[in-house]
Coordinates of C-alpha atoms in Angstrom, one line a residue:
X1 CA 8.7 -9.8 27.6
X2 CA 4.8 -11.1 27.3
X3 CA 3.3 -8.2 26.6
X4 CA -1.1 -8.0 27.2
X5 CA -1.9 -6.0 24.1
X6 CA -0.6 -4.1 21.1
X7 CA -1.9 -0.1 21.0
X8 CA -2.6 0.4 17.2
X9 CA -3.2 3.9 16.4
X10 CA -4.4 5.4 13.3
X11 CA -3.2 7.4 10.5
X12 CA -5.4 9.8 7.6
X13 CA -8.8 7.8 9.1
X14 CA -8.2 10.2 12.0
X15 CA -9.1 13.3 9.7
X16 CA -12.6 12.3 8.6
X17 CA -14.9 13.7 9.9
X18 CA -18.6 12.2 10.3
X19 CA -17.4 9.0 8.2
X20 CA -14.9 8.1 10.7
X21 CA -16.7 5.7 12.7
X22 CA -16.9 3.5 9.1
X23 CA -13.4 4.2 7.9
X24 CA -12.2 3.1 11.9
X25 CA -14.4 -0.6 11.0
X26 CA -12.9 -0.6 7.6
X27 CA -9.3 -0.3 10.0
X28 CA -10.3 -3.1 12.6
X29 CA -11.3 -5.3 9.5
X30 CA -8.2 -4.8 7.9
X31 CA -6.3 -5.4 10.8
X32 CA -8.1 -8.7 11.5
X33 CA -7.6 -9.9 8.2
X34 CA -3.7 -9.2 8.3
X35 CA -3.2 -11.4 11.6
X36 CA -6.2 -14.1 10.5
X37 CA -3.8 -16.6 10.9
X38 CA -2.8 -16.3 14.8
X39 CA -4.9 -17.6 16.6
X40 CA -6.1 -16.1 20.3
X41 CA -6.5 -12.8 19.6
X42 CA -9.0 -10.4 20.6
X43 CA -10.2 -6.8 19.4
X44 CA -11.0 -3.7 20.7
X45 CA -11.9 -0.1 18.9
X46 CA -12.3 3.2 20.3
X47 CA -12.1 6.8 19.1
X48 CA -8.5 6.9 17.1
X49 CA -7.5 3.8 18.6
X50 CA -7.5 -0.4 18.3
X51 CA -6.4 -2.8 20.9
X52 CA -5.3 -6.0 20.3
X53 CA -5.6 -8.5 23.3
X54 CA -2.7 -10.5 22.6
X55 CA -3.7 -13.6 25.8
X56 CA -0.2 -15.0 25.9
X57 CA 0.5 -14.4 22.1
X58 CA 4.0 -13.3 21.6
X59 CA 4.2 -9.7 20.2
X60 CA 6.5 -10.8 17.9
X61 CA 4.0 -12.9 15.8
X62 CA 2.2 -10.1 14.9
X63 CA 4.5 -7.2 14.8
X64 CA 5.4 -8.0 11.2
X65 CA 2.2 -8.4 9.9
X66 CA 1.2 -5.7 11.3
X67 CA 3.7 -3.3 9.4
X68 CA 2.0 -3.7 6.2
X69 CA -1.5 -2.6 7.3
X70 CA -2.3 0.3 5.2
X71 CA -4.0 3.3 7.4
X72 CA -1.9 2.7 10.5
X73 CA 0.4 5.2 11.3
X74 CA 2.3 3.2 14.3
X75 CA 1.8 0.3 16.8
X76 CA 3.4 -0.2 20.3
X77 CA 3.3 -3.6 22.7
X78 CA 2.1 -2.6 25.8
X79 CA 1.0 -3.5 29.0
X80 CA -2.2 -2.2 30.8
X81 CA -3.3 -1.4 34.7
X82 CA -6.2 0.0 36.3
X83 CA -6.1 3.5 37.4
X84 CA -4.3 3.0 41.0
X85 CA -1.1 4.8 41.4
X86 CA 0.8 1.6 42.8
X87 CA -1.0 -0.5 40.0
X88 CA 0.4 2.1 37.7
X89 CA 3.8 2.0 39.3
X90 CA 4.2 -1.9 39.6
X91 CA 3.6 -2.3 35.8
X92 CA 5.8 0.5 35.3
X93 CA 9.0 -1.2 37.1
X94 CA 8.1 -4.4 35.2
X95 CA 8.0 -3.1 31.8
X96 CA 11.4 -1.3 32.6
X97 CA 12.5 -4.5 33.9
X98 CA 11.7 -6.8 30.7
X99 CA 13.8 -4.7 28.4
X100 CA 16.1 -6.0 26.0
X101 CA 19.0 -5.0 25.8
X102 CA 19.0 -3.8 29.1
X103 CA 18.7 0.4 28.9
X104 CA 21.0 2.4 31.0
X105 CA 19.0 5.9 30.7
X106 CA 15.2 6.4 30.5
X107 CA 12.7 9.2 30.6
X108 CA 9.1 9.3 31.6
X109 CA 5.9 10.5 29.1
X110 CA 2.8 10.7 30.4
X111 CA -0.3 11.4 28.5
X112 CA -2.9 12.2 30.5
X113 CA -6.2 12.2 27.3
X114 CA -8.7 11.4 30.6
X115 CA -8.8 14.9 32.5
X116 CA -10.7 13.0 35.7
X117 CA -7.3 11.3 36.5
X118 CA -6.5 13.0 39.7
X119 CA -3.0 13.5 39.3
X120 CA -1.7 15.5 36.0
X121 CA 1.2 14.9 33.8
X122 CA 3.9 16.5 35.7
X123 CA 2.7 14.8 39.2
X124 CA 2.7 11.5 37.0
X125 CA 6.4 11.6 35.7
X126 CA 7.5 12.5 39.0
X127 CA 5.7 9.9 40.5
X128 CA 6.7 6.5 38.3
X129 CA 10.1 8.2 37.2
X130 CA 11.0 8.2 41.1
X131 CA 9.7 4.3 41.5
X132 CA 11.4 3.1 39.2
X133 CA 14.8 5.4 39.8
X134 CA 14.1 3.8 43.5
X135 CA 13.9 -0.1 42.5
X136 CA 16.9 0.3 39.6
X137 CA 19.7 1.7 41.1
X138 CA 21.5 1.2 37.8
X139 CA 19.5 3.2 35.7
X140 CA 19.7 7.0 35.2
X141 CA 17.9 9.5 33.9
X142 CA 18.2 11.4 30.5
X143 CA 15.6 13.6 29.3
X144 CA 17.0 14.2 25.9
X145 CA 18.6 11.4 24.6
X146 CA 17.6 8.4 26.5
X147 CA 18.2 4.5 25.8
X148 CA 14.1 3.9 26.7
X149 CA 10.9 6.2 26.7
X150 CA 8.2 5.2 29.4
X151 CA 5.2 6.2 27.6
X152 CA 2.1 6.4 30.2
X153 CA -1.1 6.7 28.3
X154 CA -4.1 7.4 31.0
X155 CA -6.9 6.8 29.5
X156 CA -10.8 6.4 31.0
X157 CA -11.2 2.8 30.4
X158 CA -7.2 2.1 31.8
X159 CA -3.5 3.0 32.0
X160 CA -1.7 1.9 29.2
X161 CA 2.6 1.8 29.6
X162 CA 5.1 1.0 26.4
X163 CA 8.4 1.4 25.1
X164 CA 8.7 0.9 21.9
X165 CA 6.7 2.6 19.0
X166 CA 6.7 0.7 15.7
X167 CA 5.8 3.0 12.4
X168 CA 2.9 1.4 10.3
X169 CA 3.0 1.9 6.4
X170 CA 0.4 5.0 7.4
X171 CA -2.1 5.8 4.5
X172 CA -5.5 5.1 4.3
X173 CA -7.5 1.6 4.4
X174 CA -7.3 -0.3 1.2
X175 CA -10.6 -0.2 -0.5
X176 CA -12.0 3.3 1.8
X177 CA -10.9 5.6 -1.7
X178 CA -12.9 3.7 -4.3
X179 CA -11.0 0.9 -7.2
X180 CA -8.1 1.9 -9.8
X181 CA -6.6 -0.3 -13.0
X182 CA -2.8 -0.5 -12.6
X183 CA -1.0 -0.4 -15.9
X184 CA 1.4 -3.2 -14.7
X185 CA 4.7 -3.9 -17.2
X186 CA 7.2 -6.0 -15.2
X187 CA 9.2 -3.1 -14.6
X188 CA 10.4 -1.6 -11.5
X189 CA 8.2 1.6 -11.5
X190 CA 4.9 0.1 -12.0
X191 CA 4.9 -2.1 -9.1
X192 CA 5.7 0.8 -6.9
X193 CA 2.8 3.0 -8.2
X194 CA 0.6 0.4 -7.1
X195 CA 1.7 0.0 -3.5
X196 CA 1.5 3.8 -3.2
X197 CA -1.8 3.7 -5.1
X198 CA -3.2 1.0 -2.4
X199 CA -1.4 3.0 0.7
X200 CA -3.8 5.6 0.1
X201 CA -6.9 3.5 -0.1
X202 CA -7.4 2.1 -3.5
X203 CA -7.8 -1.0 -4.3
X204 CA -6.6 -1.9 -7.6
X205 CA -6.7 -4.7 -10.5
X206 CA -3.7 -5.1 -12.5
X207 CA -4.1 -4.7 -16.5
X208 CA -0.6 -6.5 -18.3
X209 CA 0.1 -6.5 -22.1
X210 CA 1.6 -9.6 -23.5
X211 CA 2.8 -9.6 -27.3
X212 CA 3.1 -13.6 -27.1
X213 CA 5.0 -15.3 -29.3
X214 CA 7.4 -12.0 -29.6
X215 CA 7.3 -11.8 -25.4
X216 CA 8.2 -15.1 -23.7
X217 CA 5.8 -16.9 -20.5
X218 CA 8.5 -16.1 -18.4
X219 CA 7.4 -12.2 -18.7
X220 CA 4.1 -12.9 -17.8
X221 CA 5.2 -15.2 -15.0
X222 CA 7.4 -12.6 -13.8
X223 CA 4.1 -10.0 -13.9
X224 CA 2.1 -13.0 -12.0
X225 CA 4.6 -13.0 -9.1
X226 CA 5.0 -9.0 -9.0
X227 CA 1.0 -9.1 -8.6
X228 CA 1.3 -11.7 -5.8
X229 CA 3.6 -9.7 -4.0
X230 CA 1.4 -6.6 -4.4
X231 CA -1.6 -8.9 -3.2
X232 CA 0.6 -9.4 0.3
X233 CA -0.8 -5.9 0.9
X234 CA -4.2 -6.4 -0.5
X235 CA -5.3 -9.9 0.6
X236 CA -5.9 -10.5 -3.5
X237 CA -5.5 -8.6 -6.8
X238 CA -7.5 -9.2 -10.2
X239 CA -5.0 -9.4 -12.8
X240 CA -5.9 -8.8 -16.4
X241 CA -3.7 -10.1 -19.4
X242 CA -4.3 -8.8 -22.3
X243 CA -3.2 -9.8 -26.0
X244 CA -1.4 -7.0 -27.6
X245 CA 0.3 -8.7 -30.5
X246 CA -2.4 -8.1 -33.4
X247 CA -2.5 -3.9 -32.1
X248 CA 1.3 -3.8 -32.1
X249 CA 2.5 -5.6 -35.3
X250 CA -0.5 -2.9 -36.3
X251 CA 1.1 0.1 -35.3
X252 CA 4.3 -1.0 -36.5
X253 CA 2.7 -1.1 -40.3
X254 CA 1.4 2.3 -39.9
X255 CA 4.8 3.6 -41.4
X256 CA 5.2 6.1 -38.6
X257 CA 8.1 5.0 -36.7
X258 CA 8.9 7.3 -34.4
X259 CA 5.3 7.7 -33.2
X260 CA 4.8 3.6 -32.2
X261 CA 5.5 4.2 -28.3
X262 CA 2.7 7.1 -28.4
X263 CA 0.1 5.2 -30.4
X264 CA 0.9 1.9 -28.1
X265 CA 0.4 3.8 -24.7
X266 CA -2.6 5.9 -25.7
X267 CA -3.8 1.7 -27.0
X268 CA -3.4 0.6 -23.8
X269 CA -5.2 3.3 -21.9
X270 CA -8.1 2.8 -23.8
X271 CA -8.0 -1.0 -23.4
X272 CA -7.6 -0.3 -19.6
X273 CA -10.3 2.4 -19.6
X274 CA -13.2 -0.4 -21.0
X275 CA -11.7 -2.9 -18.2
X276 CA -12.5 -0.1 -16.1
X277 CA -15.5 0.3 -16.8
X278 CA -16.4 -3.4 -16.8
X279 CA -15.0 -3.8 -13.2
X280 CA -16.2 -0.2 -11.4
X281 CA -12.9 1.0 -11.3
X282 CA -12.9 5.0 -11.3
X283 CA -9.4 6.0 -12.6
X284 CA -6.2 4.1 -14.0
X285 CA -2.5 4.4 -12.2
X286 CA 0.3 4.2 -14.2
X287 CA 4.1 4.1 -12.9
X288 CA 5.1 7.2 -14.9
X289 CA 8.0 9.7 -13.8
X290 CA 8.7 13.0 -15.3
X291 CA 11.7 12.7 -17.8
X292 CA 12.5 9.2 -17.4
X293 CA 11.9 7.9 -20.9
X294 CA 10.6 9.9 -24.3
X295 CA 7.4 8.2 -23.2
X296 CA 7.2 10.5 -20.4
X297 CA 8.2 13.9 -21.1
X298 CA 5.8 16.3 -20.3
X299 CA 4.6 16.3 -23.7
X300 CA 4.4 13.3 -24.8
X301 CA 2.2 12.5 -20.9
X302 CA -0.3 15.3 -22.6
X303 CA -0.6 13.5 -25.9
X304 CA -0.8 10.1 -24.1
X305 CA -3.4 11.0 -21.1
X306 CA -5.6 13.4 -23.5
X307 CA -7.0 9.7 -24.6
X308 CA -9.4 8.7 -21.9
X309 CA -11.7 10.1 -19.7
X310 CA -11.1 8.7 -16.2
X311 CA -9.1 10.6 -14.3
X312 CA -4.9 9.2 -15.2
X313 CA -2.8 8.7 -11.6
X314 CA 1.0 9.1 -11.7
X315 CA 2.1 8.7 -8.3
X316 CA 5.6 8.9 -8.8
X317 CA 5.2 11.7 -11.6
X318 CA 7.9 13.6 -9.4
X319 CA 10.0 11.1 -7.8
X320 CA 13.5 10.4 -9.4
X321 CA 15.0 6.6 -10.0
X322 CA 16.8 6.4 -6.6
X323 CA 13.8 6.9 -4.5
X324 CA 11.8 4.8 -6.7
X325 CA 14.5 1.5 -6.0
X326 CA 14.4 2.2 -2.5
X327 CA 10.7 1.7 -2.0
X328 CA 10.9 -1.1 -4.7
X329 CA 13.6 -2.9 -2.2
X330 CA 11.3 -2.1 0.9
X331 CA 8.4 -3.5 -0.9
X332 CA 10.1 -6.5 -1.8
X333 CA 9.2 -6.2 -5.6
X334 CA 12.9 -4.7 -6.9
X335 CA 14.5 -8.8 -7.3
X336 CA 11.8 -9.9 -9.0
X337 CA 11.6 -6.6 -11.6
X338 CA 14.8 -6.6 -12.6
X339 CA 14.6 -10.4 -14.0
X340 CA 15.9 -9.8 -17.7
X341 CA 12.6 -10.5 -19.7
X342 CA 11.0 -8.4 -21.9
X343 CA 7.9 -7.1 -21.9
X344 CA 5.8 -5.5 -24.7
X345 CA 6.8 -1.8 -24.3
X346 CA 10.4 -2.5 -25.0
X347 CA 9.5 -4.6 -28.4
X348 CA 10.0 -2.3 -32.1
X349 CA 11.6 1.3 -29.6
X350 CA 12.3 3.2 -32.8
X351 CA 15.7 4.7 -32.2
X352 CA 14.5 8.3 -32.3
X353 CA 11.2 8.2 -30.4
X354 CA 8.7 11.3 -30.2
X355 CA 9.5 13.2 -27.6
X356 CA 7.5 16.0 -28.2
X357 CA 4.5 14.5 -30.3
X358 CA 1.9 16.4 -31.8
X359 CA -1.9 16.1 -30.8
X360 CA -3.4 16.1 -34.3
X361 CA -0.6 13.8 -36.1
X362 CA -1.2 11.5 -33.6
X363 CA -4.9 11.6 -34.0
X364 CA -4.9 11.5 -37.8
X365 CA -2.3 8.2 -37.6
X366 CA -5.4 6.7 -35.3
X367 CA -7.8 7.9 -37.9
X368 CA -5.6 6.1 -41.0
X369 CA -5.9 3.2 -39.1
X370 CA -9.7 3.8 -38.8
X371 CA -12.1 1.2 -38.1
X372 CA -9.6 -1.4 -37.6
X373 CA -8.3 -0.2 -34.5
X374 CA -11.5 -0.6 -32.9
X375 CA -11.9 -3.7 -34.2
X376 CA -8.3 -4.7 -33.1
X377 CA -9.0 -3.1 -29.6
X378 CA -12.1 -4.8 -29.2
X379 CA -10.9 -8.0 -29.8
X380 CA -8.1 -7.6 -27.3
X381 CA -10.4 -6.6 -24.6
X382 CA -12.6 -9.9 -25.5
X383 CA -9.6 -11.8 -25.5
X384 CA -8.2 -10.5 -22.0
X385 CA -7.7 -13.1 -19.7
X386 CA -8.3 -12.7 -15.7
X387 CA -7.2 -14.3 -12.3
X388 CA -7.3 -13.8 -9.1
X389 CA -3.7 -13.7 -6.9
X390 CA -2.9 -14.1 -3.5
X391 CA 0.5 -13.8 -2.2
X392 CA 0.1 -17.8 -2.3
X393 CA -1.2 -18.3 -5.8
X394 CA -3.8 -18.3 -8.1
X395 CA -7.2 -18.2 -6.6
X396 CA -8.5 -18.5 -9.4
X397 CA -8.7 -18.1 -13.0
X398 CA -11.5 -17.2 -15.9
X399 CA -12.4 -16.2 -19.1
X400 CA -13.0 -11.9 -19.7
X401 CA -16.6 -12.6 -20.1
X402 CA -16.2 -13.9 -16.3
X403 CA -14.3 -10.8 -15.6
X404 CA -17.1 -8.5 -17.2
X405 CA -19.5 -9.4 -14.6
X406 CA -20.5 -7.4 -12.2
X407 CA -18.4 -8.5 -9.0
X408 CA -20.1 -10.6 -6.5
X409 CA -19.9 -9.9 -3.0
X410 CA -17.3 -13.0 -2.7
X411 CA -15.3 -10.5 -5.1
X412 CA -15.6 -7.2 -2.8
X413 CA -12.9 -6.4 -0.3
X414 CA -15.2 -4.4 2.0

């Protein structure tokens, strides 16, 4: 079936209120930079709504794409007719007509949204349900569980007819909430939190700890290709490495064992809050679940978030490990984070870690360490390494002091 135009309609944008018109052109951009690569194509936006003009493209080259498009709640192939009944009824019959598999039951749904149309919803079932009973002597009709829905959209500027309604990943546009740091380990959780993070608009830049020579290259190639997979959604993702070997063989001397996974994770946050800071980011997102490790017990998440002062994301602070591989699978990350190599947080886990850590121990351990931690933490910052991924490869790659710049307009995603 060669269908003349895909119906994209629009999740959250839908709520806004005088900002909509900008969110909608963040959505059409979006949209146009996930099917950049077929060729023909032409757009159209209106209130809630984007067309795609497909001129002879098959639907089928752009359905997929399409899927991943943060901010649209579903998508449907249609074709389109001017307002005359038997205009409406002839592209009726052969829509109903170009199904595969071949339905045996249908139902009609009209949606009448322009009130001018002079024959209303009801009159409108009856009257295409009947031509194309009439010219299909094979098909029946089932208003409850039927093999195809007719869906008649009247609408001012046409009548548009489909039968199939594809869910979109919903969500807002990425970039329309602002810019977050992902704390990004290699695991399976992390990689999650940031698709969820960018499903609701953020766009994010990864932040990775390496403990080189203790954690291998094949960690932080593993963390390379999670980020690539993650850019697939984005377009591209900034991806930090930083050197954590110096701060960890540090905490390890501090002679307070079971305290090492506190004082690394409140580390990290403050490495990832100066990043932050450097690149406009406005919060950090971390792949955190309530209960899964001592690390994050309600406790020891107060002890280890009471370190910065930009607002700390968990988005799957209430999600248990089941629901976490399913979306991991969905994403296509799960394959690639279960690869057996290391990362830094599972280097020197005491065997009785702090579940419940105390505020002020923990501070006065920082404060032993004194001046030196700042110096260490400092120094890791400086030596931070950055590239840019796209689900192809590296677009490129520089130096933190690059990465401290403020971002050019070649760097900004809207």
């Amino acid at each position: 079936m060669i269908y003349d135009l895909v119906v994209v309609r629009l999740g959250e944008v839908t709520i806004k209120g005088r900002n909509r018109s900008r969110f909608e052109g963040m959505m059409l951009a979006r949209i146009r930079q996930a099917l950049a690569a077929v060729e023909g194509l032409e757009y159209e936006r209106t209130y809630g709504r984007i067309y795609i003009r497909l001129n002879g493209v098959r639907f089928e080259e752009v359905e997929e794409p399409l899927k991943d498009v943060f901010g649209i709640h579903s998508f449907s192939p249609a074709v389109r007719s001017g307002h005359d009944l038997e205009e409406v009824r002839a592209a009726a019959l052969t829509l109903m007509n170009g199904l595969e598999p071949v339905p045996q039951t249908f139902k009609v749904t009209v949606r009448r949204a322009w009130k001018g149309y002079p024959h209303d919803s009801q009159e409108m079932n009856h009257l295409v349900g009947a031509h194309v009973l009439r010219n299909t002597p094979a098909l029946k009709v089932d208003v409850h569980h039927p093999d195809a829905e007719l869906k008649v959209d009247i609408q001012q500027e046409g009548v548009y007819l489909s039968c199939a309604v594809v869910p979109g990943a919903g969500g807002f546009p990425l970039g329309m909430n602002g810019k977050a740091m992902l704390l990004l380990s290699g695991g399976i959780d992390s990689p999650v939190a940031g698709w969820m993070a960018m499903r609701k608009g953020l766009e994010i830049e990864a932040v990775h700890f390496h403990s080189y020579p203790f954690t291998s290259q094949q960690a932080t190639d593993k963390v390379i290709t999670l980020t690539q997979r993650l850019a697939h959604y984005g377009g591209r993702i900034k991806l930090h490495l930083v050197p954590f070997t110096e701060l960890q063989t540090r905490m390890v001397q501090s002679g307070h064992e079971h305290l090492i996974i506190t004082l690394m994770r409140r580390t990290m946050l403050r490495i990832a809050q100066r990043l932050a800071e450097r690149s406009g980011a406005l919060a950090i997102v971390t792949g955190d679940s309530l209960g899964q490790v001592a690390s994050q017990t309600l406790g020891s998440m107060n002890v280890i978030g009471r370190t910065i002062e930009l607002p700390l994301l968990r988005p799957l602070v209430m999600m248990d490990k089941r629901e976490i591989i399913r979306i991991s699978e969905r994403i296509g990350t799960y394959e690639t984070s279960i690869l057996p190599f290391e990362d830094c947080c599972t280097l020197f886990v005491p065997k009785s870690p702090a579940t419940n850590p105390n505020l002020r121990i923990v501070e006065k351990v920082e404060a032993g360490i004194g001046a030196e931690l700042e110096k260490l933490i400092e120094e890791a910052v400086q030596g931070t390494e950055t590239m840019i991924l796209t689900t192809e490869g590296r677009a490129d790659r520089a130096a933190a002091a690059a990465a401290s710049a403020e971002p050019s307009d070649e760097d900004r995603w809207f």
